[in-house]
Each structure stands twice: as C-alpha cells, then as structure tokens.
CSV table of C-alpha atoms in Angstrom, one decimal:
chain,number,residue,atom,x,y,z
A,1,UNK,CA,18.0,-64.6,-155.5
A,2,UNK,CA,14.5,-63.3,-155.0
A,3,UNK,CA,13.7,-62.2,-151.5
A,4,UNK,CA,10.6,-63.8,-149.9
A,5,UNK,CA,7.6,-61.5,-149.9
A,6,UNK,CA,7.0,-59.6,-146.7
A,7,UNK,CA,4.1,-61.1,-144.7
A,8,UNK,CA,0.7,-59.3,-145.2
A,9,UNK,CA,-0.2,-57.1,-142.2
A,10,UNK,CA,-2.5,-58.7,-139.8
A,11,UNK,CA,-6.0,-57.3,-140.1
A,12,UNK,CA,-8.4,-56.8,-137.1
A,13,UNK,CA,-12.2,-56.6,-137.5
A,14,UNK,CA,-14.0,-53.9,-135.6
A,15,UNK,CA,-17.6,-52.7,-135.5
A,16,UNK,CA,-18.3,-49.8,-137.9
A,17,UNK,CA,-21.1,-47.3,-138.3
A,18,UNK,CA,-21.8,-44.5,-140.7
A,19,UNK,CA,-24.2,-42.0,-139.1
A,20,UNK,CA,-26.0,-39.1,-140.8
A,21,UNK,CA,-26.0,-36.0,-138.6
A,22,UNK,CA,-28.2,-32.9,-138.7
A,23,UNK,CA,-31.0,-34.6,-140.5
A,24,UNK,CA,-33.3,-37.5,-139.8
A,25,UNK,CA,-33.4,-38.1,-143.5
A,26,UNK,CA,-30.6,-40.6,-144.2
A,27,UNK,CA,-29.2,-38.8,-147.3
A,28,UNK,CA,-29.8,-35.2,-146.4
A,29,UNK,CA,-27.3,-34.2,-143.6
A,30,UNK,CA,-23.6,-34.9,-143.0
A,31,UNK,CA,-22.2,-38.4,-142.7
A,32,UNK,CA,-19.5,-39.4,-140.2
A,33,UNK,CA,-17.7,-42.7,-140.3
A,34,UNK,CA,-17.3,-44.2,-136.8
A,35,UNK,CA,-15.0,-47.1,-135.9
A,36,UNK,CA,-15.9,-48.7,-132.6
A,37,UNK,CA,-13.5,-50.4,-130.1
A,38,UNK,CA,-10.6,-48.6,-131.8
A,39,UNK,CA,-8.0,-49.2,-129.0
A,40,UNK,CA,-4.9,-50.5,-130.6
A,41,UNK,CA,-5.3,-48.8,-133.9
A,42,UNK,CA,-2.2,-46.8,-134.8
A,43,UNK,CA,-2.5,-43.1,-135.5
A,44,UNK,CA,-1.2,-43.7,-139.0
A,45,UNK,CA,-3.9,-46.2,-139.7
A,46,UNK,CA,-6.5,-43.8,-138.4
A,47,UNK,CA,-5.3,-41.1,-140.7
A,48,UNK,CA,-5.1,-43.6,-143.7
A,49,UNK,CA,-8.7,-44.8,-143.0
A,50,UNK,CA,-9.9,-41.2,-142.9
A,51,UNK,CA,-8.3,-40.5,-146.3
A,52,UNK,CA,-9.9,-43.7,-147.6
A,53,UNK,CA,-13.4,-42.9,-146.5
A,54,UNK,CA,-13.0,-39.4,-148.0
A,55,UNK,CA,-15.7,-38.1,-145.7
A,56,UNK,CA,-15.3,-34.7,-144.0
A,57,UNK,CA,-14.6,-36.6,-140.7
A,58,UNK,CA,-13.9,-40.1,-139.5
A,59,UNK,CA,-13.8,-40.9,-135.8
A,60,UNK,CA,-12.5,-43.7,-133.5
A,61,UNK,CA,-14.1,-44.6,-130.2
A,62,UNK,CA,-11.6,-45.5,-127.5
A,63,UNK,CA,-11.5,-46.3,-123.8
A,64,UNK,CA,-11.4,-43.0,-121.9
A,65,UNK,CA,-8.4,-41.9,-119.9
A,66,UNK,CA,-10.4,-39.4,-117.9
A,67,UNK,CA,-12.6,-41.1,-115.3
A,68,UNK,CA,-15.2,-38.4,-115.8
A,69,UNK,CA,-15.7,-39.5,-119.5
A,70,UNK,CA,-17.9,-42.2,-121.0
A,71,UNK,CA,-15.6,-42.7,-124.0
A,72,UNK,CA,-12.6,-41.0,-125.7
A,73,UNK,CA,-12.9,-39.9,-129.4
A,74,UNK,CA,-10.3,-39.1,-132.0
A,75,UNK,CA,-11.4,-37.1,-135.0
A,76,UNK,CA,-9.7,-37.1,-138.5
A,77,UNK,CA,-10.4,-35.3,-141.7
A,78,UNK,CA,-8.7,-36.4,-144.9
A,79,UNK,CA,-6.1,-33.8,-144.2
A,80,UNK,CA,-5.3,-34.5,-140.5
A,81,UNK,CA,-6.6,-34.8,-136.9
A,82,UNK,CA,-8.9,-32.2,-135.2
A,83,UNK,CA,-9.1,-31.5,-131.5
A,84,UNK,CA,-12.9,-31.1,-131.7
A,85,UNK,CA,-15.6,-31.1,-134.4
A,86,UNK,CA,-19.4,-30.9,-133.9
A,87,UNK,CA,-21.1,-33.3,-136.3
A,88,UNK,CA,-18.6,-36.1,-135.5
A,89,UNK,CA,-19.3,-35.5,-131.8
A,90,UNK,CA,-23.0,-35.9,-132.3
A,91,UNK,CA,-22.7,-38.8,-134.7
A,92,UNK,CA,-20.2,-40.7,-132.6
A,93,UNK,CA,-22.3,-40.3,-129.4
A,94,UNK,CA,-25.3,-41.6,-131.3
A,95,UNK,CA,-23.3,-44.6,-132.6
A,96,UNK,CA,-22.0,-45.3,-129.1
A,97,UNK,CA,-25.4,-45.2,-127.6
A,98,UNK,CA,-27.0,-47.3,-130.3
A,99,UNK,CA,-24.3,-49.9,-129.9
A,100,UNK,CA,-25.3,-50.3,-126.2
A,101,UNK,CA,-23.2,-47.6,-124.5
A,102,UNK,CA,-24.6,-46.5,-121.1
A,103,UNK,CA,-23.6,-43.1,-119.8
A,104,UNK,CA,-22.7,-42.7,-116.2
A,105,UNK,CA,-25.2,-39.9,-115.9
A,106,UNK,CA,-28.7,-40.5,-117.2
A,107,UNK,CA,-29.6,-38.3,-120.2
A,108,UNK,CA,-26.0,-36.9,-120.4
A,109,UNK,CA,-22.9,-38.2,-122.3
A,110,UNK,CA,-19.4,-37.1,-121.4
A,111,UNK,CA,-17.0,-37.3,-124.4
A,112,UNK,CA,-13.2,-37.0,-123.9
A,113,UNK,CA,-11.3,-35.6,-126.9
A,114,UNK,CA,-8.2,-33.5,-127.5
A,115,UNK,CA,-10.2,-30.3,-126.7
A,116,UNK,CA,-11.2,-31.7,-123.3
A,117,UNK,CA,-14.5,-33.0,-121.9
A,118,UNK,CA,-17.6,-32.3,-124.1
A,119,UNK,CA,-21.0,-32.7,-122.5
A,120,UNK,CA,-23.9,-33.9,-124.7
A,121,UNK,CA,-27.6,-34.2,-123.8
A,122,UNK,CA,-30.2,-36.5,-125.3
A,123,UNK,CA,-33.1,-34.3,-126.4
A,124,UNK,CA,-35.2,-36.9,-128.3
A,125,UNK,CA,-35.3,-40.7,-128.1
A,126,UNK,CA,-33.2,-42.9,-125.8
A,127,UNK,CA,-30.4,-43.7,-128.3
A,128,UNK,CA,-30.7,-47.5,-127.6
A,129,UNK,CA,-34.3,-48.4,-128.2
A,130,UNK,CA,-34.2,-47.1,-131.8
A,131,UNK,CA,-31.8,-45.8,-134.4
A,132,UNK,CA,-32.8,-42.1,-134.5
A,133,UNK,CA,-32.8,-39.2,-132.1
A,134,UNK,CA,-31.6,-35.7,-131.5
A,135,UNK,CA,-28.5,-35.0,-129.5
A,136,UNK,CA,-27.0,-31.7,-128.5
A,137,UNK,CA,-23.4,-30.8,-127.3
A,138,UNK,CA,-22.4,-28.0,-125.1
A,139,UNK,CA,-20.3,-25.6,-127.2
A,140,UNK,CA,-16.7,-25.8,-125.9
A,141,UNK,CA,-14.9,-22.5,-125.0
A,142,UNK,CA,-13.4,-20.6,-127.9
A,143,UNK,CA,-9.6,-20.9,-128.3
A,144,UNK,CA,-9.6,-17.8,-130.3
A,145,UNK,CA,-12.2,-15.0,-130.5
A,146,UNK,CA,-12.4,-11.3,-131.1
A,147,UNK,CA,-11.9,-9.1,-134.2
A,148,UNK,CA,-10.2,-10.3,-137.4
A,149,UNK,CA,-7.5,-8.2,-139.0
A,150,UNK,CA,-9.0,-6.3,-141.9
A,151,UNK,CA,-6.4,-7.7,-144.3
A,152,UNK,CA,-7.5,-11.2,-143.4
A,153,UNK,CA,-11.1,-10.2,-143.8
A,154,UNK,CA,-10.4,-8.9,-147.3
A,155,UNK,CA,-8.5,-12.1,-148.2
A,156,UNK,CA,-11.4,-14.2,-146.9
A,157,UNK,CA,-14.0,-12.3,-148.9
A,158,UNK,CA,-11.9,-12.5,-152.0
A,159,UNK,CA,-11.5,-16.3,-151.5
A,160,UNK,CA,-15.3,-16.8,-151.4
A,161,UNK,CA,-16.0,-14.4,-154.2
A,162,UNK,CA,-17.8,-11.7,-152.1
A,163,UNK,CA,-17.5,-7.9,-151.7
A,164,UNK,CA,-17.2,-5.6,-148.7
A,165,UNK,CA,-20.8,-4.6,-149.3
A,166,UNK,CA,-21.9,-8.2,-148.4
A,167,UNK,CA,-20.2,-8.0,-145.0
A,168,UNK,CA,-21.7,-6.9,-141.7
A,169,UNK,CA,-19.1,-8.1,-139.2
A,170,UNK,CA,-16.3,-10.6,-138.7
A,171,UNK,CA,-14.8,-12.4,-135.7
A,172,UNK,CA,-12.6,-15.4,-134.8
A,173,UNK,CA,-14.9,-18.2,-133.7
A,174,UNK,CA,-12.2,-20.9,-133.3
A,175,UNK,CA,-13.0,-23.9,-131.0
A,176,UNK,CA,-10.4,-26.1,-132.6
A,177,UNK,CA,-10.6,-26.2,-136.4
A,178,UNK,CA,-9.6,-22.5,-136.8
A,179,UNK,CA,-12.8,-20.8,-137.8
A,180,UNK,CA,-13.1,-17.3,-139.0
A,181,UNK,CA,-16.7,-16.1,-138.9
A,182,UNK,CA,-18.2,-13.7,-141.4
A,183,UNK,CA,-21.6,-12.3,-140.8
A,184,UNK,CA,-23.2,-11.3,-144.1
A,185,UNK,CA,-26.1,-9.1,-145.0
A,186,UNK,CA,-28.5,-11.9,-145.7
A,187,UNK,CA,-28.8,-15.6,-146.6
A,188,UNK,CA,-28.7,-14.8,-150.4
A,189,UNK,CA,-25.2,-13.5,-150.0
A,190,UNK,CA,-24.2,-16.7,-148.2
A,191,UNK,CA,-25.6,-18.8,-151.0
A,192,UNK,CA,-23.7,-16.7,-153.7
A,193,UNK,CA,-20.4,-17.5,-152.2
A,194,UNK,CA,-18.0,-20.0,-153.9
A,195,UNK,CA,-15.0,-21.7,-152.5
A,196,UNK,CA,-11.5,-21.2,-154.0
A,197,UNK,CA,-9.3,-24.3,-154.2
A,198,UNK,CA,-6.0,-24.1,-152.2
A,199,UNK,CA,-7.1,-21.8,-149.4
A,200,UNK,CA,-5.7,-22.4,-146.0
A,201,UNK,CA,-8.3,-20.3,-144.3
A,202,UNK,CA,-11.3,-22.0,-142.5
A,203,UNK,CA,-14.1,-19.6,-143.4
A,204,UNK,CA,-17.6,-19.8,-141.9
A,205,UNK,CA,-20.4,-17.6,-143.4
A,206,UNK,CA,-23.7,-16.8,-141.8
A,207,UNK,CA,-26.6,-14.6,-142.9
A,208,UNK,CA,-30.2,-14.1,-141.9
A,209,UNK,CA,-33.2,-15.3,-143.9
A,210,UNK,CA,-35.5,-12.4,-144.5
A,211,UNK,CA,-38.7,-14.3,-145.5
A,212,UNK,CA,-41.1,-15.8,-142.8
A,213,UNK,CA,-41.5,-18.7,-145.1
A,214,UNK,CA,-37.7,-19.5,-144.9
A,215,UNK,CA,-36.7,-23.0,-143.8
A,216,UNK,CA,-34.6,-21.6,-141.0
A,217,UNK,CA,-33.5,-18.4,-139.2
A,218,UNK,CA,-30.1,-18.2,-140.8
A,219,UNK,CA,-28.1,-19.8,-143.6
A,220,UNK,CA,-24.6,-21.1,-142.9
A,221,UNK,CA,-21.8,-22.4,-145.0
A,222,UNK,CA,-18.3,-23.7,-144.2
A,223,UNK,CA,-15.2,-23.7,-146.5
A,224,UNK,CA,-12.1,-25.7,-145.4
A,225,UNK,CA,-10.2,-26.7,-148.6
A,226,UNK,CA,-6.9,-26.8,-146.7
A,227,UNK,CA,-8.2,-29.9,-144.8
A,228,UNK,CA,-9.3,-31.6,-148.0
A,229,UNK,CA,-12.9,-30.5,-147.6
A,230,UNK,CA,-13.8,-27.8,-150.2
A,231,UNK,CA,-17.2,-27.3,-148.5
A,232,UNK,CA,-18.4,-29.1,-145.4
A,233,UNK,CA,-22.1,-30.0,-145.7
A,234,UNK,CA,-23.2,-29.3,-142.1
A,235,UNK,CA,-20.8,-28.1,-139.4
A,236,UNK,CA,-21.4,-28.4,-135.6
A,237,UNK,CA,-18.2,-26.7,-134.5
A,238,UNK,CA,-18.7,-23.7,-136.8
A,239,UNK,CA,-22.3,-23.3,-135.7
A,240,UNK,CA,-21.2,-23.5,-132.1
A,241,UNK,CA,-18.6,-20.8,-132.6
A,242,UNK,CA,-21.1,-18.5,-134.5
A,243,UNK,CA,-23.7,-18.9,-131.8
A,244,UNK,CA,-21.3,-18.0,-129.0
A,245,UNK,CA,-20.3,-14.9,-131.0
A,246,UNK,CA,-23.7,-13.8,-132.3
A,247,UNK,CA,-25.9,-14.6,-129.4
A,248,UNK,CA,-23.4,-13.0,-127.1
A,249,UNK,CA,-23.4,-9.8,-129.3
A,250,UNK,CA,-27.2,-9.7,-129.4
A,251,UNK,CA,-27.3,-10.3,-133.1
A,252,UNK,CA,-29.1,-13.6,-132.9
A,253,UNK,CA,-31.8,-14.7,-130.4
A,254,UNK,CA,-31.3,-17.2,-127.6
A,255,UNK,CA,-32.9,-20.0,-129.7
A,256,UNK,CA,-32.8,-20.4,-133.5
A,257,UNK,CA,-32.4,-22.9,-136.3
A,258,UNK,CA,-29.6,-22.7,-138.9
A,259,UNK,CA,-29.9,-24.2,-142.4
A,260,UNK,CA,-26.6,-25.5,-143.8
A,261,UNK,CA,-25.9,-27.7,-146.8
A,262,UNK,CA,-28.4,-26.0,-149.1
A,263,UNK,CA,-25.8,-25.4,-151.8
A,264,UNK,CA,-24.9,-29.1,-151.8
A,265,UNK,CA,-28.5,-30.3,-151.7
A,266,UNK,CA,-28.1,-31.7,-148.2
A,267,UNK,CA,-30.7,-29.7,-146.3
A,268,UNK,CA,-29.1,-29.9,-142.9
A,269,UNK,CA,-30.7,-28.3,-139.8
A,270,UNK,CA,-28.8,-27.2,-136.7
A,271,UNK,CA,-30.8,-26.3,-133.6
A,272,UNK,CA,-29.1,-23.8,-131.3
A,273,UNK,CA,-30.2,-22.9,-127.8
A,274,UNK,CA,-28.7,-20.8,-125.0
A,275,UNK,CA,-29.2,-22.6,-121.7
A,276,UNK,CA,-31.9,-20.8,-119.7
A,277,UNK,CA,-30.2,-21.3,-116.4
A,278,UNK,CA,-26.6,-21.0,-117.5
A,279,UNK,CA,-26.4,-18.3,-120.3
A,280,UNK,CA,-22.7,-19.2,-120.8
A,281,UNK,CA,-23.7,-22.6,-122.2
A,282,UNK,CA,-24.8,-22.9,-125.8
A,283,UNK,CA,-26.4,-26.2,-126.9
A,284,UNK,CA,-25.9,-27.2,-130.5
A,285,UNK,CA,-28.1,-30.1,-131.7
A,286,UNK,CA,-29.3,-32.1,-134.5
A,287,UNK,CA,-31.1,-35.3,-135.5
A,288,UNK,CA,-28.9,-38.4,-136.1
A,289,UNK,CA,-29.7,-41.7,-137.9
A,290,UNK,CA,-27.4,-44.6,-138.7
A,291,UNK,CA,-27.3,-45.3,-142.4
A,292,UNK,CA,-24.7,-48.1,-142.5
A,293,UNK,CA,-23.4,-50.5,-140.0
A,294,UNK,CA,-21.3,-53.6,-140.0
A,295,UNK,CA,-17.5,-54.2,-139.6
A,296,UNK,CA,-14.3,-52.8,-140.9
A,297,UNK,CA,-11.0,-54.7,-141.4
A,298,UNK,CA,-8.0,-52.6,-140.5
C-alpha cells in the first residue's frame, strides 16, 4: 500500500535585498544577498540558501543578543559560515539602514557577529533617504598575524602561479576567514596570478601601482577555492587585514585606495584610512547600492 506523501514544508516569506558593495555602479562591485527578519531560520536553511544563491556571501539579519548591538548578522559562503567578512558587513548594514533601521548612535552602526561587535560609520548619505552611500567598518583585531612559514609561502606562490622573484613579503592577516597576505613587487604581478582549483589556502595578493595614472594605489586579489569561491571579486576582510599589516609596517600610507576585481571586470574600489585620533583603528569603506529587493520564501 502506498504511503501518503509527506507534507510540503511550510514556507515563510521574508524581505530580501541584493546589495552591490565597493562600487556605486550596480554591476561593478561585489554583490551580497541579505535576508531580513531572519529569526527562526534554521542554520541548515541558511547554508542551503547560501549554496543556492551561489554568491561569495549570503547574510541573515537577526535580533541582537548583545544590548550594545543594533542587529546580529550571520554570514555564509557556499562552503560554510564565516565569523566575519567585510563586504557582507557593509552590504548588510546598508540594507538594514535602507529598510528603516535606526542605529542607537547617530552616524554609527554596531553589528554583532561571531567575531564580536563591529563598528561601522556612515561616510556619505544617510542610508535611509536614498539607496546609495558609503559605509566603512572598523577593522577587527587579527586572530592570527606575523610571519608565514617559508614552506607555506612557497606553496601559496605555486598555487597562484608566481615565483619567488614576484614576492616582497608575506604575513598572516587573518581576521576570521584565514587570510595569508602576500605583498608582491607590483600590480602587474598581482594581475598575472591564476587560482588553482582545490586549494584550501585563503590567499590574498597586494601590489603597488607604479603609474600616476593608475586607478588606485594598490591592486588586490583574493583566492578562496576551498570555500567554493575561486576568486572573490572585492574583499573587505582581506583589505582590512592587509591594511593593518602594511600600514603598521610603514609599507603603505595612512590613507589609500585599493582596486580589486579588475581580473573579473568588476572594478571594485576599497577606501582605507587609519583613524587620525586612534591609529590602532583602520576604517575600510566602500560605496553600496541596492540592485534587487523583494521577498524570499524559505
């Protein structure tokens, strides 16, 4: 005797945004999918939806558990959850503001995530009166820093198709995802690199532009195939870690612009600034614009 079919799962409709980050041009930066009012969504559903969107990150806005936070955020890649990531932080804060979120402190947003409390400042626009603006987050402390074992450096260079002669320095710049930073001789070396499928390393490359006509001060690329992202178009967490390392070492100025996404025709721009009154604080900012909004059934 045939068994009755199992009842279909009950679907709940929730507000949804897809925000472009690190460019005011809708198709030029890095998109993040944002599910609003996500309390009650199971972790398995979050992970499944992140795999379905197939973006580098998908986020879920939740009620905070920390009284100092304006909201809580969970961040998923197609390969799993991250404690922190930069472009999802900016894009999610933008989506929250545009949807009517009002921070407890004017001009500041406090985000709770697995990495702790992240402070954001609104640098342009008001986030509510229109759908574009520039936000910046305060780079979180590095969970891992310092020199990289030479064997790991050799492996990383091999995996991105570069030589020792392309390398200036290397350091761990891990603020959650696990970044290894490689400072290269110039932007041309950064753009020559090629990701190798299957690598578990999270490799970030940075090199200076030599021409005064260059679009930015440095070129950055991020390779994370182990998380289902062969190359991330524009990466806030990596730029934050690189800035903490390279500004601290005197290799980059206190204020600069990074180009990322060039190899993917994305033309992202990341604006980095060391706080004038608190040198320990590095602000990492970018323009944001909502490209899609509506609802999602989960």
